[in-house]
Tab-separated table of C-alpha atoms in Angstrom:
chain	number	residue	atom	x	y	z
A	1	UNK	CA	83.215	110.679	110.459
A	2	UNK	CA	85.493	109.323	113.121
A	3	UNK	CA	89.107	111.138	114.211
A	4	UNK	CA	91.092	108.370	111.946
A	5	UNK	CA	88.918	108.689	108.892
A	6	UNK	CA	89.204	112.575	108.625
A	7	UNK	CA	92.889	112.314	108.954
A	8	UNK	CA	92.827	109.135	106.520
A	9	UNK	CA	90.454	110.979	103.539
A	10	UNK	CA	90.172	114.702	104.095
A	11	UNK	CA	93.677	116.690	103.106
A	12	UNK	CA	95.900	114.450	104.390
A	13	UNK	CA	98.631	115.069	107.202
A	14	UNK	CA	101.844	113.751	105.934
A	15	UNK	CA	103.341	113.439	110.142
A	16	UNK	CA	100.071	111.366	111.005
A	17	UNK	CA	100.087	109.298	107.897
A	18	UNK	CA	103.591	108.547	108.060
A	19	UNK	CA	103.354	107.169	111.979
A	20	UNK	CA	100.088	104.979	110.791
A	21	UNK	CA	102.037	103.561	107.888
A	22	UNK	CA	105.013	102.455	110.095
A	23	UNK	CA	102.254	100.979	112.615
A	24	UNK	CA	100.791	99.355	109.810
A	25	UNK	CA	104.294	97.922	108.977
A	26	UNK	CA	104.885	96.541	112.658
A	27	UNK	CA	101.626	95.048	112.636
A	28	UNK	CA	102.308	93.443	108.770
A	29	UNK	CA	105.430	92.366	110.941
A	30	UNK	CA	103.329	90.362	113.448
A	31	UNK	CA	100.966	88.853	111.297
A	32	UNK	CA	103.455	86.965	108.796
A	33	UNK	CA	105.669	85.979	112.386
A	34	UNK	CA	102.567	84.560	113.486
A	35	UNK	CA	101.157	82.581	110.598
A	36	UNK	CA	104.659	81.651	109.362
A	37	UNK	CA	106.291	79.144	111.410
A	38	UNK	CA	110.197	79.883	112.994
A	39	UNK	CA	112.579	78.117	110.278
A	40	UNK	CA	110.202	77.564	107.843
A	41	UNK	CA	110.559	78.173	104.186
A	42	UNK	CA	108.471	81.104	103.724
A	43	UNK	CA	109.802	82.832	107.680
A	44	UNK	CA	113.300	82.503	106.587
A	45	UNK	CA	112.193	84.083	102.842
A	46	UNK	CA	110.447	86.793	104.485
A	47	UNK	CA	111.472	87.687	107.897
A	48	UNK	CA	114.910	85.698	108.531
A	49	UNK	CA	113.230	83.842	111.408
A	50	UNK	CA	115.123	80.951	112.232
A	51	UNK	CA	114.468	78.164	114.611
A	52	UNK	CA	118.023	77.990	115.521
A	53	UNK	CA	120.160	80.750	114.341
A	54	UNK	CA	123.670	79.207	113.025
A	55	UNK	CA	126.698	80.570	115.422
A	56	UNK	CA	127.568	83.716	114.941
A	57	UNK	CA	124.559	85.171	113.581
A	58	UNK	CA	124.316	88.623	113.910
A	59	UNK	CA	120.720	89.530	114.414
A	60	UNK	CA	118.233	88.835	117.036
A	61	UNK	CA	114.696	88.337	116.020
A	62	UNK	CA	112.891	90.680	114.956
A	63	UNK	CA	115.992	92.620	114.417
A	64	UNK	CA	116.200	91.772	111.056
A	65	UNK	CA	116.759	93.134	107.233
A	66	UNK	CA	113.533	92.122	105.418
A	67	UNK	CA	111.795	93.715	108.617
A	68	UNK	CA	113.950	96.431	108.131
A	69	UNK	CA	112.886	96.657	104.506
A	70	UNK	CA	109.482	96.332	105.127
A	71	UNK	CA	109.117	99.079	107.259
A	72	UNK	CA	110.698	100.876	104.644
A	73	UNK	CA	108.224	99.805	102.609
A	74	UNK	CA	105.253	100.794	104.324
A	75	UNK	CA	106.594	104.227	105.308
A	76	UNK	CA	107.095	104.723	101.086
A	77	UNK	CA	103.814	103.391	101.029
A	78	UNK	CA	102.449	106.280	103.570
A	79	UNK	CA	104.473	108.738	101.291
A	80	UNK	CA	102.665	107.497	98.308
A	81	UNK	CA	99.075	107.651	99.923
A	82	UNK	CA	99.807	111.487	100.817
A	83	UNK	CA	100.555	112.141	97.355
A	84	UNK	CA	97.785	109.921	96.028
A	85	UNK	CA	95.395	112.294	98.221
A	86	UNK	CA	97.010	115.429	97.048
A	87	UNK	CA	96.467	114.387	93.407
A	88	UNK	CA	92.894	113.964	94.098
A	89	UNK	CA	92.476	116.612	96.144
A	90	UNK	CA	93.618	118.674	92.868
A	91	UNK	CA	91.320	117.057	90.274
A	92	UNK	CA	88.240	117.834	92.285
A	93	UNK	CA	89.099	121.162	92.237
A	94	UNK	CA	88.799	120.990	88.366
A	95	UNK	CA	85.165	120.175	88.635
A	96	UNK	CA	83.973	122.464	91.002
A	97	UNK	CA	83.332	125.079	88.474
A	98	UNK	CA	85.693	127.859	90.173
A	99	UNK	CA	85.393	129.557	86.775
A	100	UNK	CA	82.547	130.441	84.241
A	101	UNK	CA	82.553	127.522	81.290
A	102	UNK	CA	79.660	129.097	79.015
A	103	UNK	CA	80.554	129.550	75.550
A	104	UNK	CA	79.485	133.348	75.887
A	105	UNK	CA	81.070	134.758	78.636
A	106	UNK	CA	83.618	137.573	78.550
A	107	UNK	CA	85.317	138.847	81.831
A	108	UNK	CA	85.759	142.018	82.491
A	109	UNK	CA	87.484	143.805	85.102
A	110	UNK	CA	84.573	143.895	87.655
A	111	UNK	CA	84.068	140.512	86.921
A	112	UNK	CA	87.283	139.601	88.645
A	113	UNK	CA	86.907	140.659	92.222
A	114	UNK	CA	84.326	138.106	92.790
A	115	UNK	CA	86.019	135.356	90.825
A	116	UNK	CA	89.560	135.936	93.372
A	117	UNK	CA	87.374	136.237	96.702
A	118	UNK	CA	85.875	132.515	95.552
A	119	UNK	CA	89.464	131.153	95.680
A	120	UNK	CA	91.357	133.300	97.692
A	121	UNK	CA	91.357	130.681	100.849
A	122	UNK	CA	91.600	127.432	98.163
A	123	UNK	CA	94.940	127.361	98.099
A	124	UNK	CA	98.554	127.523	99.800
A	125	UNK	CA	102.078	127.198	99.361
A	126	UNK	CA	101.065	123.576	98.773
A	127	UNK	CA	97.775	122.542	97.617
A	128	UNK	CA	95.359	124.028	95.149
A	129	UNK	CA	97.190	124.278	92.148
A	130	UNK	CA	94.100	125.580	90.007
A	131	UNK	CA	92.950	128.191	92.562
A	132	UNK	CA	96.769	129.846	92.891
A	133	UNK	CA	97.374	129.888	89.608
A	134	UNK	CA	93.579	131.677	89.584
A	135	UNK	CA	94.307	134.240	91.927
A	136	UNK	CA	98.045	134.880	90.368
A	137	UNK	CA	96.630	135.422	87.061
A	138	UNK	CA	93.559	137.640	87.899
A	139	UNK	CA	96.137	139.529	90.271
A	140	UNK	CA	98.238	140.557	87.134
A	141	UNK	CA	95.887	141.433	84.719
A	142	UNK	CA	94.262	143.867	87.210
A	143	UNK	CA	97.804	145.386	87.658
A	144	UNK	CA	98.779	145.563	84.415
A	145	UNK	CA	95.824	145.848	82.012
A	146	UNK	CA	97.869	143.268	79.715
A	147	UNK	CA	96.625	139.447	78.434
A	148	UNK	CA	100.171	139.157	77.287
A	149	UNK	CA	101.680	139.626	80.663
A	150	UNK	CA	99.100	137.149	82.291
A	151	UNK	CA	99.836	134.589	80.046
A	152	UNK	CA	103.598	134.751	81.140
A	153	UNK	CA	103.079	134.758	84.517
A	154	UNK	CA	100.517	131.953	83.879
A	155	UNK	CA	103.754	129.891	82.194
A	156	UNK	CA	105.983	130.690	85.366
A	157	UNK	CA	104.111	129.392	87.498
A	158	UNK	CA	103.316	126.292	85.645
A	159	UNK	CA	106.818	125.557	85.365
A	160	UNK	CA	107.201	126.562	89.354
A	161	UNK	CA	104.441	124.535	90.067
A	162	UNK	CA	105.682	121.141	88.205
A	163	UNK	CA	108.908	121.799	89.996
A	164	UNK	CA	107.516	121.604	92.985
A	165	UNK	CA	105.580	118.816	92.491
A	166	UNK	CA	108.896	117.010	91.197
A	167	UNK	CA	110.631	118.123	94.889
A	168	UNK	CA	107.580	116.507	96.986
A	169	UNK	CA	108.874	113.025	95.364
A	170	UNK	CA	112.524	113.285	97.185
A	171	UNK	CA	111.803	111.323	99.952
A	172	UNK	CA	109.920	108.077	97.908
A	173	UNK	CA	112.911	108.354	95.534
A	174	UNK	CA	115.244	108.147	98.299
A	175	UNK	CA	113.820	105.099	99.772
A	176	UNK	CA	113.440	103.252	96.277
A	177	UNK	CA	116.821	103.586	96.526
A	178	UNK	CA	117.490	103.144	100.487
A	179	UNK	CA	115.588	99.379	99.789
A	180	UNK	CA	117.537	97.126	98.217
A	181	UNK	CA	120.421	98.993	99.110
A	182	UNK	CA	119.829	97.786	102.727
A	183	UNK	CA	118.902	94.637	100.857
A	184	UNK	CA	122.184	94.438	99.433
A	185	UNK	CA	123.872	95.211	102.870
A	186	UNK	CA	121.979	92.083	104.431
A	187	UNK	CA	123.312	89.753	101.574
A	188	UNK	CA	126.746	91.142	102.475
A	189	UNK	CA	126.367	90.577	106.213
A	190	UNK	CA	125.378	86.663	105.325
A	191	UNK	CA	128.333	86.317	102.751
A	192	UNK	CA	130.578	87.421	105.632
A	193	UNK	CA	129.115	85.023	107.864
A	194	UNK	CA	129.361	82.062	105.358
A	195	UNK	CA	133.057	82.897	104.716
A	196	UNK	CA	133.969	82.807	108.883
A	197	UNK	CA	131.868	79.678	108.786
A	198	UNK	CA	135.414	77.833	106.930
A	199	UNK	CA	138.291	76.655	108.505
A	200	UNK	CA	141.164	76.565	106.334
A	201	UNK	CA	142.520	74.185	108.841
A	202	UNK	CA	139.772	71.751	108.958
A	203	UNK	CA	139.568	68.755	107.366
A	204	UNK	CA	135.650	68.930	106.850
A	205	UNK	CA	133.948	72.299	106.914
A	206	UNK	CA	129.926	72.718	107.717
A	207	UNK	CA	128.668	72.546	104.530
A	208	UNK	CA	124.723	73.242	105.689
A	209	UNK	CA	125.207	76.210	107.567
A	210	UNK	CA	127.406	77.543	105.034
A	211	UNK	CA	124.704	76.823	102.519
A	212	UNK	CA	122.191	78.377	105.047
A	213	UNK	CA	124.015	81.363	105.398
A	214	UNK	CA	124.311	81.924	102.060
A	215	UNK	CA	120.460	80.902	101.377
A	216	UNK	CA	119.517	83.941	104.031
A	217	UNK	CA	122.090	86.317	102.529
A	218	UNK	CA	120.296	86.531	98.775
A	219	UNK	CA	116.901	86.041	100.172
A	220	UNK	CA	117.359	89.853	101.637
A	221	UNK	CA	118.487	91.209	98.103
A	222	UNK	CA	115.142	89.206	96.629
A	223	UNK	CA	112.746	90.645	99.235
A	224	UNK	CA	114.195	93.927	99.268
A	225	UNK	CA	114.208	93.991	95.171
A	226	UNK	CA	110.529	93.170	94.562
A	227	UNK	CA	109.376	95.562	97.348
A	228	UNK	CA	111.437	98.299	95.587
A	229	UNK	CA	109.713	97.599	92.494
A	230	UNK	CA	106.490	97.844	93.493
A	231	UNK	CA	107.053	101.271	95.358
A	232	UNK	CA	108.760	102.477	92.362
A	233	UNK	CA	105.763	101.832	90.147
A	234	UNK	CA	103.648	103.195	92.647
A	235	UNK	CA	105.952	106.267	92.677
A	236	UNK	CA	105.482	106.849	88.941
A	237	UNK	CA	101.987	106.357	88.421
A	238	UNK	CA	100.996	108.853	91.432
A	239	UNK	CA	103.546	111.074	90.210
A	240	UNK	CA	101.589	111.280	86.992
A	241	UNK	CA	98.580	111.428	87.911
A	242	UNK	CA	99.852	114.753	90.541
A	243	UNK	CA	101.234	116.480	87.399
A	244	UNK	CA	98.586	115.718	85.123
A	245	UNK	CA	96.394	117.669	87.664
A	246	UNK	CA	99.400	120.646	87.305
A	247	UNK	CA	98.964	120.309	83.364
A	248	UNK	CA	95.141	120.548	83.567
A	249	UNK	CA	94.660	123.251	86.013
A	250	UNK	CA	96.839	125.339	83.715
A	251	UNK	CA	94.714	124.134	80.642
A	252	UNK	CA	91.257	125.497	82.244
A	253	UNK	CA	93.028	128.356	83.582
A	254	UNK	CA	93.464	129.274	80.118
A	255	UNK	CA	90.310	128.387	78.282
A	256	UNK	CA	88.163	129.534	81.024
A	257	UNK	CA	90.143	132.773	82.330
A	258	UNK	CA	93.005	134.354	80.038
A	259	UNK	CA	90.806	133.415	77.232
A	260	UNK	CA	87.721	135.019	77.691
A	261	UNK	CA	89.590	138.200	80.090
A	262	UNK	CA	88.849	141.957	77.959
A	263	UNK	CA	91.113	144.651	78.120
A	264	UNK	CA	88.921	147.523	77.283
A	265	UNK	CA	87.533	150.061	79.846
């Protein structure tokens, strides 16, 4: 396995990821400027690349908005592959049989010892949902003797645990929101522009560059919309998909452990 795949498909490094997806972005960039002629159609839809800027116009090529908003776009779209990894990072974890499934098995207390030194180094501040909530459980039923008390601290931590999972999504909601605000911003810029374009003074006024401008301005709201909606479905299916694996590490945790744990000496 090659130094980009192991960063790409083992756990994944958010700082690494992140820089790849806003190469991947640039390079996005490049393609579309090359296959999409200056001033055409399509290069004014989705870069702003004019053949011959109107007066006044405020950005140099490729200095634009919708670049702007793609790279957005492809550093949400880094965010969302992290979290996509996490999520199935956690699942696996659910079938690698951390705990005993037979119908017949009771734990007892020097049963445990062996069960926490299998996931003792699975898990962090982090990752490994199933194997911390493992170790926490088997940690406070050896302390205090008490089902009760483990099944408490087992509903804790599943409530810390979906918290945190919730906190990891800051930054994607932040830039669903940062898109077609910056959209909105370029549609502003390109109103503005129109309007200097009059002269109340003038007998005729430029009618096709005011039209451009204005063309320009709401393509930049358009692009920066539909991008925004496809990050934020991205956002809320991997967001799912990361608690479900919260939801169903507590679930086995509970069938397989607290269930079958005995009290007695």
């Amino acid at each position: 396995m090659t130094r980009l795949s192991a960063v790409l498909w083992e756990r994944p490094r958010r700082t690494a990821i992140l820089a790849l997806a806003i190469a991947a972005g640039m390079v996005f960039i490049g393609v579309l400027t090359l296959a999409l002629p200056a001033g055409s159609p399509a290069a004014m839809l989705l870069l702003d690349h004019h053949a011959n800027p109107p007066p006044g116009y405020p950005f140099v090529y490729p200095f634009t908005v919708q670049n702007l908003t793609h790279l957005i776009l492809f550093i949400g779209l880094g965010e969302v592959f992290c979290r996509w990894r996490s999520a199935v990072h956690e699942h696996a974890m659910l079938d690698e049989g951390l705990l005993p499934q037979a119908y017949e098995v009771v734990l007892q207390s020097h049963d445990l010892p062996a069960i926490r030194a299998r996931v003792a180094d699975r898990h962090d501040g982090e990752q490994g949902f199933l194997p911390g909530l493992v170790d926490l459980c088997i940690l406070q039923f050896q302390a205090s003797r008490s089902v009760d008390q483990t099944v408490s601290v087992l509903n804790s931590s599943l409530e810390l645990m979906a918290h945190r999972v919730d906190l990891r999504y800051s930054l994607l909601r932040y830039l669903v929101w940062l898109i077609p605000t910056v959209g909105f911003i370029g549609t502003v810029i390109g109103i503005a522009l129109a309007l200097a374009m009059i002269d109340p003074t003038a007998e005729t006024q430029p009618l096709g560059e005011i039209a451009r401008a204005l063309g320009v301005s709401f393509y930049t709201t358009l692009v920066a919309l539909v991008e925004s909606a496809i990050l934020v479905l991205l956002l809320h299916l991997v967001q799912a998909r990361e608690e479900l694996a919260v939801n169903q590490a507590g679930h086995y945790t509970l069938v397989n452990l607290i269930n079958r744990l005995y009290a007695g000496r």
